[in-house]
Amino acid sequence: MEDNKESEEINEEKHHVKPKEKHLSCSQIESEFPLKRNFTCSQCGKTFPYKESLTRHMSIHTGEKPFTCAQCGKSFTEKAQLIDHLKIHTGEKPHRCDHCGKSYPSRGSLKKHMIIHEEKQHTCVYCGKSFIRIGTLNDHIKIHTGEKPYT
């Protein structure tokens, strides 16, 4: 009889399973679950939920870069930046593009590369040539307008 009771409980649970909940955007999450921001920057007033976040932020104001590459002397504000930088010296490129197979040393450089696989959405009104990046289009338009910003 106990097996039957467990079976009824399982069936009961099946009828009360909630449908898949939708994902919330960052702004929705912040409004519904506000973070306590107890740590305020004395320089700019920005607030942070953790003391470590404020400490890391302060390097923007102080210019402190405590993480230095032993090979070339370049300094960084965060350890993760140094770790990514070291891959330049080792040649390590663990971040691979799924579209073309090209590899990159950091997630950021892969993300920048991924733009080339997007549709060219910025079109020149003068000649119809299209570009992926708006900045490249703006530079191109100067050919038509005769603008020479570097002279």
PDB file of C-alpha atoms in Angstrom:
ATOM      1  CA  MET A   1       0.000   0.000   0.000  1.00  0.00           C
ATOM      2  CA  GLU A   2       2.955   2.303   0.677  1.00  0.00           C
ATOM      3  CA  ASP A   3       4.070   1.998  -2.955  1.00  0.00           C
ATOM      4  CA  ASN A   4       0.613   3.129  -4.015  1.00  0.00           C
ATOM      5  CA  LYS A   5       0.836   6.198  -1.717  1.00  0.00           C
ATOM      6  CA  GLU A   6       4.241   7.156  -3.169  1.00  0.00           C
ATOM      7  CA  SER A   7       2.820   6.704  -6.656  1.00  0.00           C
ATOM      8  CA  GLU A   8      -0.066   9.051  -5.805  1.00  0.00           C
ATOM      9  CA  GLU A   9       2.412  11.641  -4.449  1.00  0.00           C
ATOM     10  CA  ILE A  10       4.476  11.444  -7.628  1.00  0.00           C
ATOM     11  CA  ASN A  11       1.333  11.866  -9.755  1.00  0.00           C
ATOM     12  CA  GLU A  12       0.277  14.779  -7.545  1.00  0.00           C
ATOM     13  CA  GLU A  13       3.674  16.416  -8.141  1.00  0.00           C
ATOM     14  CA  LYS A  14       3.403  15.912 -11.888  1.00  0.00           C
ATOM     15  CA  HIS A  15       0.171  17.895 -11.955  1.00  0.00           C
ATOM     16  CA  HIS A  16       1.749  20.787 -10.072  1.00  0.00           C
ATOM     17  CA  VAL A  17       4.979  21.144 -12.025  1.00  0.00           C
ATOM     18  CA  LYS A  18       5.410  24.771 -13.025  1.00  0.00           C
ATOM     19  CA  PRO A  19       5.949  25.506 -16.703  1.00  0.00           C
ATOM     20  CA  LYS A  20       9.384  26.718 -17.693  1.00  0.00           C
ATOM     21  CA  GLU A  21       9.851  30.236 -16.340  1.00  0.00           C
ATOM     22  CA  LYS A  22      11.044  32.954 -18.674  1.00  0.00           C
ATOM     23  CA  HIS A  23      14.463  34.481 -18.201  1.00  0.00           C
ATOM     24  CA  LEU A  24      14.591  37.976 -16.739  1.00  0.00           C
ATOM     25  CA  SER A  25      16.638  40.811 -18.185  1.00  0.00           C
ATOM     26  CA  CYS A  26      19.310  42.479 -16.041  1.00  0.00           C
ATOM     27  CA  SER A  27      17.073  45.498 -15.412  1.00  0.00           C
ATOM     28  CA  GLN A  28      14.163  43.261 -14.352  1.00  0.00           C
ATOM     29  CA  ILE A  29      16.402  41.329 -11.972  1.00  0.00           C
ATOM     30  CA  GLU A  30      17.808  44.534 -10.459  1.00  0.00           C
ATOM     31  CA  SER A  31      14.307  45.916  -9.877  1.00  0.00           C
ATOM     32  CA  GLU A  32      12.973  42.671  -8.403  1.00  0.00           C
ATOM     33  CA  PHE A  33      16.089  41.660  -6.478  1.00  0.00           C
ATOM     34  CA  PRO A  34      17.980  44.880  -5.690  1.00  0.00           C
ATOM     35  CA  LEU A  35      21.599  44.447  -4.638  1.00  0.00           C
ATOM     36  CA  LYS A  36      22.785  46.042  -1.444  1.00  0.00           C
ATOM     37  CA  ARG A  37      25.340  48.586  -2.555  1.00  0.00           C
ATOM     38  CA  ASN A  38      27.107  49.398   0.680  1.00  0.00           C
ATOM     39  CA  PHE A  39      30.513  50.379  -0.706  1.00  0.00           C
ATOM     40  CA  THR A  40      30.745  53.841  -2.260  1.00  0.00           C
ATOM     41  CA  CYS A  41      33.700  55.294  -4.146  1.00  0.00           C
ATOM     42  CA  SER A  42      34.848  58.503  -2.465  1.00  0.00           C
ATOM     43  CA  GLN A  43      36.152  59.816  -5.809  1.00  0.00           C
ATOM     44  CA  CYS A  44      33.133  59.436  -8.108  1.00  0.00           C
ATOM     45  CA  GLY A  45      30.248  58.223  -5.929  1.00  0.00           C
ATOM     46  CA  LYS A  46      29.737  54.914  -7.739  1.00  0.00           C
ATOM     47  CA  THR A  47      28.439  52.170  -5.426  1.00  0.00           C
ATOM     48  CA  PHE A  48      29.412  48.497  -5.263  1.00  0.00           C
ATOM     49  CA  PRO A  49      27.891  45.422  -3.597  1.00  0.00           C
ATOM     50  CA  TYR A  50      31.264  44.097  -2.421  1.00  0.00           C
ATOM     51  CA  LYS A  51      34.348  45.671  -0.880  1.00  0.00           C
ATOM     52  CA  GLU A  52      36.557  43.798  -3.378  1.00  0.00           C
ATOM     53  CA  SER A  53      34.650  45.426  -6.251  1.00  0.00           C
ATOM     54  CA  LEU A  54      35.295  48.881  -4.798  1.00  0.00           C
ATOM     55  CA  THR A  55      38.981  48.075  -4.247  1.00  0.00           C
ATOM     56  CA  ARG A  56      39.337  46.936  -7.864  1.00  0.00           C
ATOM     57  CA  HIS A  57      37.461  50.053  -9.055  1.00  0.00           C
ATOM     58  CA  MET A  58      39.770  52.390  -7.111  1.00  0.00           C
ATOM     59  CA  SER A  59      42.660  51.483  -9.418  1.00  0.00           C
ATOM     60  CA  ILE A  60      40.885  53.579 -12.087  1.00  0.00           C
ATOM     61  CA  HIS A  61      41.409  56.670  -9.941  1.00  0.00           C
ATOM     62  CA  THR A  62      44.836  55.828  -8.525  1.00  0.00           C
ATOM     63  CA  GLY A  63      46.322  54.479 -11.747  1.00  0.00           C
ATOM     64  CA  GLU A  64      47.673  51.530  -9.772  1.00  0.00           C
ATOM     65  CA  LYS A  65      48.510  48.475 -11.867  1.00  0.00           C
ATOM     66  CA  PRO A  66      49.883  45.871  -9.467  1.00  0.00           C
ATOM     67  CA  PHE A  67      50.027  42.959 -11.933  1.00  0.00           C
ATOM     68  CA  THR A  68      53.173  43.181 -14.076  1.00  0.00           C
ATOM     69  CA  CYS A  69      54.330  40.884 -16.867  1.00  0.00           C
ATOM     70  CA  ALA A  70      57.757  39.474 -16.030  1.00  0.00           C
ATOM     71  CA  GLN A  71      58.604  39.126 -19.732  1.00  0.00           C
ATOM     72  CA  CYS A  72      57.868  42.607 -21.076  1.00  0.00           C
ATOM     73  CA  GLY A  73      57.053  44.786 -18.056  1.00  0.00           C
ATOM     74  CA  LYS A  74      53.512  45.718 -19.110  1.00  0.00           C
ATOM     75  CA  SER A  75      51.250  46.273 -16.082  1.00  0.00           C
ATOM     76  CA  PHE A  76      47.569  45.584 -15.494  1.00  0.00           C
ATOM     77  CA  THR A  77      44.896  46.501 -12.951  1.00  0.00           C
ATOM     78  CA  GLU A  78      43.546  42.946 -12.702  1.00  0.00           C
ATOM     79  CA  LYS A  79      45.163  39.525 -12.527  1.00  0.00           C
ATOM     80  CA  ALA A  80      42.842  38.168 -15.241  1.00  0.00           C
ATOM     81  CA  GLN A  81      44.159  40.821 -17.638  1.00  0.00           C
ATOM     82  CA  LEU A  82      47.738  39.714 -16.962  1.00  0.00           C
ATOM     83  CA  ILE A  83      46.797  36.056 -17.496  1.00  0.00           C
ATOM     84  CA  ASP A  84      45.242  36.931 -20.879  1.00  0.00           C
ATOM     85  CA  HIS A  85      48.312  39.017 -21.770  1.00  0.00           C
ATOM     86  CA  LEU A  86      50.724  36.164 -20.978  1.00  0.00           C
ATOM     87  CA  LYS A  87      49.110  34.155 -23.777  1.00  0.00           C
ATOM     88  CA  ILE A  88      50.678  36.614 -26.237  1.00  0.00           C
ATOM     89  CA  HIS A  89      54.121  35.449 -25.109  1.00  0.00           C
ATOM     90  CA  THR A  90      53.277  31.732 -25.039  1.00  0.00           C
ATOM     91  CA  GLY A  91      51.344  31.792 -28.302  1.00  0.00           C
ATOM     92  CA  GLU A  92      48.400  30.098 -26.590  1.00  0.00           C
ATOM     93  CA  LYS A  93      45.095  30.771 -28.371  1.00  0.00           C
ATOM     94  CA  PRO A  94      42.370  28.796 -26.590  1.00  0.00           C
ATOM     95  CA  HIS A  95      39.394  30.811 -27.878  1.00  0.00           C
ATOM     96  CA  ARG A  96      38.340  29.444 -31.274  1.00  0.00           C
ATOM     97  CA  CYS A  97      35.804  30.895 -33.715  1.00  0.00           C
ATOM     98  CA  ASP A  98      33.046  28.385 -34.518  1.00  0.00           C
ATOM     99  CA  HIS A  99      32.511  29.973 -37.941  1.00  0.00           C
ATOM    100  CA  CYS A 100      36.002  29.980 -39.450  1.00  0.00           C
ATOM    101  CA  GLY A 101      38.237  28.131 -36.978  1.00  0.00           C
ATOM    102  CA  LYS A 102      40.568  31.055 -36.287  1.00  0.00           C
ATOM    103  CA  SER A 103      41.867  31.133 -32.691  1.00  0.00           C
ATOM    104  CA  TYR A 104      42.534  34.002 -30.295  1.00  0.00           C
ATOM    105  CA  PRO A 105      44.344  34.448 -26.968  1.00  0.00           C
ATOM    106  CA  SER A 106      41.403  36.111 -25.174  1.00  0.00           C
ATOM    107  CA  ARG A 107      37.613  36.062 -25.175  1.00  0.00           C
ATOM    108  CA  GLY A 108      37.639  39.778 -25.926  1.00  0.00           C
ATOM    109  CA  SER A 109      39.710  39.382 -29.081  1.00  0.00           C
ATOM    110  CA  LEU A 110      37.445  36.534 -30.249  1.00  0.00           C
ATOM    111  CA  LYS A 111      34.381  38.700 -29.598  1.00  0.00           C
ATOM    112  CA  LYS A 112      35.907  41.526 -31.641  1.00  0.00           C
ATOM    113  CA  HIS A 113      36.627  39.040 -34.467  1.00  0.00           C
ATOM    114  CA  MET A 114      33.053  37.675 -34.458  1.00  0.00           C
ATOM    115  CA  ILE A 115      31.816  40.964 -35.916  1.00  0.00           C
ATOM    116  CA  ILE A 116      33.245  39.986 -39.319  1.00  0.00           C
ATOM    117  CA  HIS A 117      30.739  37.133 -39.491  1.00  0.00           C
ATOM    118  CA  GLU A 118      27.789  39.469 -38.954  1.00  0.00           C
ATOM    119  CA  GLU A 119      25.762  40.951 -41.776  1.00  0.00           C
ATOM    120  CA  LYS A 120      27.087  44.227 -43.177  1.00  0.00           C
ATOM    121  CA  GLN A 121      24.429  46.629 -41.907  1.00  0.00           C
ATOM    122  CA  HIS A 122      26.046  50.027 -42.524  1.00  0.00           C
ATOM    123  CA  THR A 123      25.709  51.189 -46.134  1.00  0.00           C
ATOM    124  CA  CYS A 124      27.296  54.224 -47.758  1.00  0.00           C
ATOM    125  CA  VAL A 125      24.660  56.637 -49.082  1.00  0.00           C
ATOM    126  CA  TYR A 126      27.062  57.795 -51.809  1.00  0.00           C
ATOM    127  CA  CYS A 127      28.121  54.513 -53.426  1.00  0.00           C
ATOM    128  CA  GLY A 128      26.171  51.687 -51.759  1.00  0.00           C
ATOM    129  CA  LYS A 129      29.207  49.905 -50.319  1.00  0.00           C
ATOM    130  CA  SER A 130      28.368  48.144 -47.026  1.00  0.00           C
ATOM    131  CA  PHE A 131      30.385  47.792 -43.841  1.00  0.00           C
ATOM    132  CA  ILE A 132      30.157  45.774 -40.651  1.00  0.00           C
ATOM    133  CA  ARG A 133      31.410  48.560 -38.372  1.00  0.00           C
ATOM    134  CA  ILE A 134      29.895  52.057 -38.370  1.00  0.00           C
ATOM    135  CA  GLY A 135      33.330  53.550 -37.727  1.00  0.00           C
ATOM    136  CA  THR A 136      34.652  51.988 -40.925  1.00  0.00           C
ATOM    137  CA  LEU A 137      31.681  53.441 -42.825  1.00  0.00           C
ATOM    138  CA  ASN A 138      32.330  56.885 -41.339  1.00  0.00           C
ATOM    139  CA  ASP A 139      35.981  56.696 -42.434  1.00  0.00           C
ATOM    140  CA  HIS A 140      34.870  55.573 -45.913  1.00  0.00           C
ATOM    141  CA  ILE A 141      32.391  58.463 -46.295  1.00  0.00           C
ATOM    142  CA  LYS A 142      35.297  60.909 -45.953  1.00  0.00           C
ATOM    143  CA  ILE A 143      36.507  59.665 -49.361  1.00  0.00           C
ATOM    144  CA  HIS A 144      33.301  61.058 -50.866  1.00  0.00           C
ATOM    145  CA  THR A 145      33.135  64.267 -48.818  1.00  0.00           C
ATOM    146  CA  GLY A 146      36.816  65.095 -49.267  1.00  0.00           C
ATOM    147  CA  GLU A 147      37.256  65.483 -45.514  1.00  0.00           C
ATOM    148  CA  LYS A 148      40.883  65.013 -44.453  1.00  0.00           C
ATOM    149  CA  PRO A 149      40.916  65.005 -40.648  1.00  0.00           C
ATOM    150  CA  TYR A 150      44.608  64.114 -40.329  1.00  0.00           C
ATOM    151  CA  THR A 151      46.091  66.956 -42.391  1.00  0.00           C
TER     152      THR A 151
END
